Coordinates of C-alpha atoms in Angstrom, one line a residue:
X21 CA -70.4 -200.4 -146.4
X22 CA -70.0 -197.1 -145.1
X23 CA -72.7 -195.3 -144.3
X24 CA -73.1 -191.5 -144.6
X25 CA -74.7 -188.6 -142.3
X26 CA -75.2 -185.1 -142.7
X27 CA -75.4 -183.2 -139.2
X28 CA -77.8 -180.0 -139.8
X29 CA -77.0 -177.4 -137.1
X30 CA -73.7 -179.4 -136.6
X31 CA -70.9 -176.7 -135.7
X32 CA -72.2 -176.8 -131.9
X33 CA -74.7 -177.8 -129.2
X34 CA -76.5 -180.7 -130.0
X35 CA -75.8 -180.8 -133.6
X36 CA -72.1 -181.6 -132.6
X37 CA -72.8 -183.9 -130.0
X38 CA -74.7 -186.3 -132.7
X39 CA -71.5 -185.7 -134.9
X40 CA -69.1 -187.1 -132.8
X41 CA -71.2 -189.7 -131.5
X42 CA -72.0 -190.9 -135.4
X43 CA -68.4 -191.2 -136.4
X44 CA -67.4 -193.0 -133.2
X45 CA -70.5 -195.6 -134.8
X46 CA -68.5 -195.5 -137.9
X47 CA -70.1 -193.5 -140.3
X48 CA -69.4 -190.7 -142.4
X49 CA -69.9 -187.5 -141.1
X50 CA -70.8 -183.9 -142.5
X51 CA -71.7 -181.3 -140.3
X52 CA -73.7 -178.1 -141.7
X53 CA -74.3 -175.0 -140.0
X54 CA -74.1 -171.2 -141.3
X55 CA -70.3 -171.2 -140.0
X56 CA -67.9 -173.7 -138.5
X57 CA -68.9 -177.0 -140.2
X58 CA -67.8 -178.7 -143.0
X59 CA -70.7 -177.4 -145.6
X60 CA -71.7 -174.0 -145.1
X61 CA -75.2 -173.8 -146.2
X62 CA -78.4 -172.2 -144.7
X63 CA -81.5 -174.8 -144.3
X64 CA -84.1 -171.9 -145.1
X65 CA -82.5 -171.8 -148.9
X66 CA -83.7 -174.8 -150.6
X67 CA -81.3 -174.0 -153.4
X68 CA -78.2 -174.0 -151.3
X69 CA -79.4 -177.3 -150.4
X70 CA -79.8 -178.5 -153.5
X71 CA -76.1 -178.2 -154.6
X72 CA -75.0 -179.6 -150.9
X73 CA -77.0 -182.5 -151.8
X74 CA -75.4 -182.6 -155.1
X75 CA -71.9 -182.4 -154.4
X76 CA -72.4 -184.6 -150.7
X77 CA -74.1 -187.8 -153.0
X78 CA -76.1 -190.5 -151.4
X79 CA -76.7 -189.2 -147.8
X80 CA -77.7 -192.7 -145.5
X81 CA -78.6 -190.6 -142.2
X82 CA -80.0 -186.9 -141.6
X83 CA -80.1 -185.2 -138.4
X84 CA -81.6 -182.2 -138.9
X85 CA -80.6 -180.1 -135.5
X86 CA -80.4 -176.7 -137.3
X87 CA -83.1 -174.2 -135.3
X88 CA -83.3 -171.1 -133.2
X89 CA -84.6 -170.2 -129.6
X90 CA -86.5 -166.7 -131.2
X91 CA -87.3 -164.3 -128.9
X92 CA -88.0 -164.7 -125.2
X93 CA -91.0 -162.8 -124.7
X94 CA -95.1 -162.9 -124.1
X95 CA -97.3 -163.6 -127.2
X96 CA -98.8 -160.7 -127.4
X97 CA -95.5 -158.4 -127.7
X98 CA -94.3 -160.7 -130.4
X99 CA -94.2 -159.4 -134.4
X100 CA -94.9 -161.2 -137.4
X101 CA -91.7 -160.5 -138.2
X102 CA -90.2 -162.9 -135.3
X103 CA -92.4 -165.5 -136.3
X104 CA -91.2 -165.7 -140.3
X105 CA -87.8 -166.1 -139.2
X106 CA -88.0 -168.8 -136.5
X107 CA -90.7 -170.7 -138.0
X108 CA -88.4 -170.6 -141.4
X109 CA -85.4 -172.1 -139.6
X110 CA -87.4 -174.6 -137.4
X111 CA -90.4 -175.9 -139.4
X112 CA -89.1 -174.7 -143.2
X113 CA -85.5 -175.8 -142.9
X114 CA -86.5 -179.3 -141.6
X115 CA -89.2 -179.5 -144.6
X116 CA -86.0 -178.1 -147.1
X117 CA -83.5 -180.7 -146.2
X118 CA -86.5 -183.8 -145.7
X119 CA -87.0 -183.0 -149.8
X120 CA -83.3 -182.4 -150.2
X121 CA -81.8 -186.0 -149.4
X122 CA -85.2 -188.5 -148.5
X123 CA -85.6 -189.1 -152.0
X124 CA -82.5 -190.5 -152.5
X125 CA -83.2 -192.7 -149.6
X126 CA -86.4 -194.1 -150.4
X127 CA -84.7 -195.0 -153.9
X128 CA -82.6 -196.9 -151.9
X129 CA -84.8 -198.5 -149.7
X130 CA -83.1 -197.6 -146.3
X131 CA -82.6 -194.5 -144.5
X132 CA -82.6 -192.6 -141.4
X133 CA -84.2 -189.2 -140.0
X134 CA -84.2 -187.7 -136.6
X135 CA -85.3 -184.2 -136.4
X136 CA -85.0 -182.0 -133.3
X137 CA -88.4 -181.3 -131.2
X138 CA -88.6 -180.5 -127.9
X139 CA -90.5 -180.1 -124.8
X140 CA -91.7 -177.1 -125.5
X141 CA -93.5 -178.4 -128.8
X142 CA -95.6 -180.6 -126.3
X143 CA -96.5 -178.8 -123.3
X144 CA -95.9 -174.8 -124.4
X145 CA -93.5 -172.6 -122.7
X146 CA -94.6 -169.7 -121.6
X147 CA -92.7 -166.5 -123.2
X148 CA -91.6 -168.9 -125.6
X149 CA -94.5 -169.2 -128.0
X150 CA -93.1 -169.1 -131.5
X151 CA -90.2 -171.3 -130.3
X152 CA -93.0 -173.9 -128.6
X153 CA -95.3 -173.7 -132.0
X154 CA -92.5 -174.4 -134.6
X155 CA -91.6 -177.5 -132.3
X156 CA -95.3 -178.6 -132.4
X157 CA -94.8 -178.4 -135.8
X158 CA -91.9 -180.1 -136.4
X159 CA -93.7 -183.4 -134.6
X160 CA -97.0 -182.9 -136.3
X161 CA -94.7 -183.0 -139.7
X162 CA -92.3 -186.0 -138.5
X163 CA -96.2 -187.8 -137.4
X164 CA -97.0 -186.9 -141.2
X165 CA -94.0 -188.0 -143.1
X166 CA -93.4 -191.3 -141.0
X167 CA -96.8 -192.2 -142.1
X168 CA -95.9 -191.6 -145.5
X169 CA -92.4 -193.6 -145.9
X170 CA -93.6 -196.4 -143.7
X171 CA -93.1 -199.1 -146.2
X172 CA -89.9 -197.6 -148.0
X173 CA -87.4 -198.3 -145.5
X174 CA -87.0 -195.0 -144.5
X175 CA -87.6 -194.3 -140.4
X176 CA -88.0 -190.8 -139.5
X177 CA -88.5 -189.8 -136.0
X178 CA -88.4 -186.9 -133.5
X179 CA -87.0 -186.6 -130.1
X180 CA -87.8 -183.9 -127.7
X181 CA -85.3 -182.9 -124.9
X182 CA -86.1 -180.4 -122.0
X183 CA -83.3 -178.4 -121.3
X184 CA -79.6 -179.0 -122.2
X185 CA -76.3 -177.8 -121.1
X186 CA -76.0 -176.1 -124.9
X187 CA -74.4 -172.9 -126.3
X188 CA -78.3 -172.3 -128.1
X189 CA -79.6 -171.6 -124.1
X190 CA -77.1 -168.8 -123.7
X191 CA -80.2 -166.5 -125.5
X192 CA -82.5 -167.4 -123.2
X193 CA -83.5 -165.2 -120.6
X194 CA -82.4 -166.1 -116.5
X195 CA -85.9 -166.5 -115.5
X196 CA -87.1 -168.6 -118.9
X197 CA -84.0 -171.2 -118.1
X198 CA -85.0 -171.2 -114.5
X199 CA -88.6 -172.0 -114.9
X200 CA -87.9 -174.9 -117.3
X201 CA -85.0 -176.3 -115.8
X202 CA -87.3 -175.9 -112.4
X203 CA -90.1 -178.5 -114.3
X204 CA -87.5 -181.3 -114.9
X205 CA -87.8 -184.0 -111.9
X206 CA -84.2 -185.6 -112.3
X207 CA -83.4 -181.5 -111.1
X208 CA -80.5 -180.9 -113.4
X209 CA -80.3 -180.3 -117.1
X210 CA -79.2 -182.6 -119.5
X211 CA -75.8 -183.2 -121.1
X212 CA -75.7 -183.1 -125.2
X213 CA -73.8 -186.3 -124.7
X214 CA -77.1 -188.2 -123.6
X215 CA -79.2 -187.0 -126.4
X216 CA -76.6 -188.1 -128.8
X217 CA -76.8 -191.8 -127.4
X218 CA -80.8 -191.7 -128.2
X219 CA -79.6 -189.9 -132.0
X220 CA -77.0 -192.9 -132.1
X221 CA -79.9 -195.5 -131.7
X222 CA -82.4 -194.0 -134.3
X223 CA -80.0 -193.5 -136.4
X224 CA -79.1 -197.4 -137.1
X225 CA -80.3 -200.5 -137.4
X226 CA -81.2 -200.6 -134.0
X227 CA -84.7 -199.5 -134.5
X228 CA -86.7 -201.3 -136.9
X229 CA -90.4 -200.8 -136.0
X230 CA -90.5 -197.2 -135.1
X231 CA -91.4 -194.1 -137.4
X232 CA -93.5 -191.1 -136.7
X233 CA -92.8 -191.1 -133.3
X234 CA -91.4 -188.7 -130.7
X235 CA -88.6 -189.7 -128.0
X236 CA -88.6 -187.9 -124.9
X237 CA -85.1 -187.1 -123.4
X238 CA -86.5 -185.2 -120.7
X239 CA -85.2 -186.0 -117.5
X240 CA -89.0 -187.3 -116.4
X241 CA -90.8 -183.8 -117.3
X242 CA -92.6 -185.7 -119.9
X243 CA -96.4 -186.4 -118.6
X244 CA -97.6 -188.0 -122.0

């Protein structure tokens, strides 16, 4: 049998890494992005999502990779305005498409989830707040869920890269990039091809006795 996996965020970066490294596993790939995938759907819209998941059927396998840098710049200069619309994409868009297709999963007893951390989410970049919070959050929520859907079948887990060689770092700011890149001990930033051999892994079989839990890919800036 076949299985099937929708790609959030999947027309570039990351998100397209994890596509191409899926169907080279075998399985049904959809990408879905704002532009240049094969659904065209935004994640903050849990209507949109709604039909996707109607007209896509029984999704096996979700990546959700959709999300947004925000603004590079110091708390207190930052408007409630910047907030909404990162935390919508990051932290909302992950909670839209975790309603849209687990169900369907748990009703089938098997099913995959890896949504996109970071980093930042664990140790706080600074000028980088909004983007570091909604990353927090999207761990304290995978923590959460996993708990909940330990027994159905379905895994869902984070990972968290430092920096990577992806089109979604060409926003931020020289100095930003430089300072993270500058924490990383391997002394290079990663290659999306790498993080899509970790999505391969929780995205199968593979792993059986993990959920809730959050996979560094960090070139050894992790420190817990």
């Amino acid at each position: 049998m076949t299985r099937t996996a929708l790609v959030t965020g999947g027309a570039s970066g990351l998100g397209a890494a994890a596509a191409r490294r899926l169907r080279a596993d075998g399985l049904q790939v959809h990408t879905l992005d704002l532009q240049g995938a094969d659904l065209t759907a935004d994640v903050t819209d849990e209507h949109a999502l709604g039909r996707v998941a109607e007209q896509l059927g029984p999704v096996d396998v979700l990546i959700n990779s959709a999300g947004i840098v925000g603004p590079n710049k110091p708390l207190l200069d930052t408007t409630s305005d910047d907030w909404h619309r990162v935390i919508d994409v990051n932290v909302v868009g992950t909670v839209n498409t975790l309603r849209a297709f687990v169900p369907g999963m748990c009703e089938r007893g098997w099913g995959r989830v890896v949504n996109f951390a970071s980093m930042a989410g664990k140790d706080g970049n600074p000028n980088l707040s909004i983007y570091s919070a909604t990353k927090a959050a999207v761990i304290g929520l995978t923590k959460s869920i996993g708990k909940e859907l330990a027994t159905t079948g379905v895994l869902v887990n984070a990972i968290a890269p430092a920096v990577i060689a992806t089109p979604m770092n060409d926003s931020t700011s020289p100095e930003v990039l430089a300072h993270i890149t500058s924490l990383i001990p391997m002394q290079r930033v990663g290659r999306p091809e790498e993080v899509a051999e970790l999505i391969s892994f929780l995205a199968s079989d593979r792993v059986s006795f993990s959920t809730g839990a959050v996979y560094d890919i960090s070139g050894g800036r992790a420190t817990y």
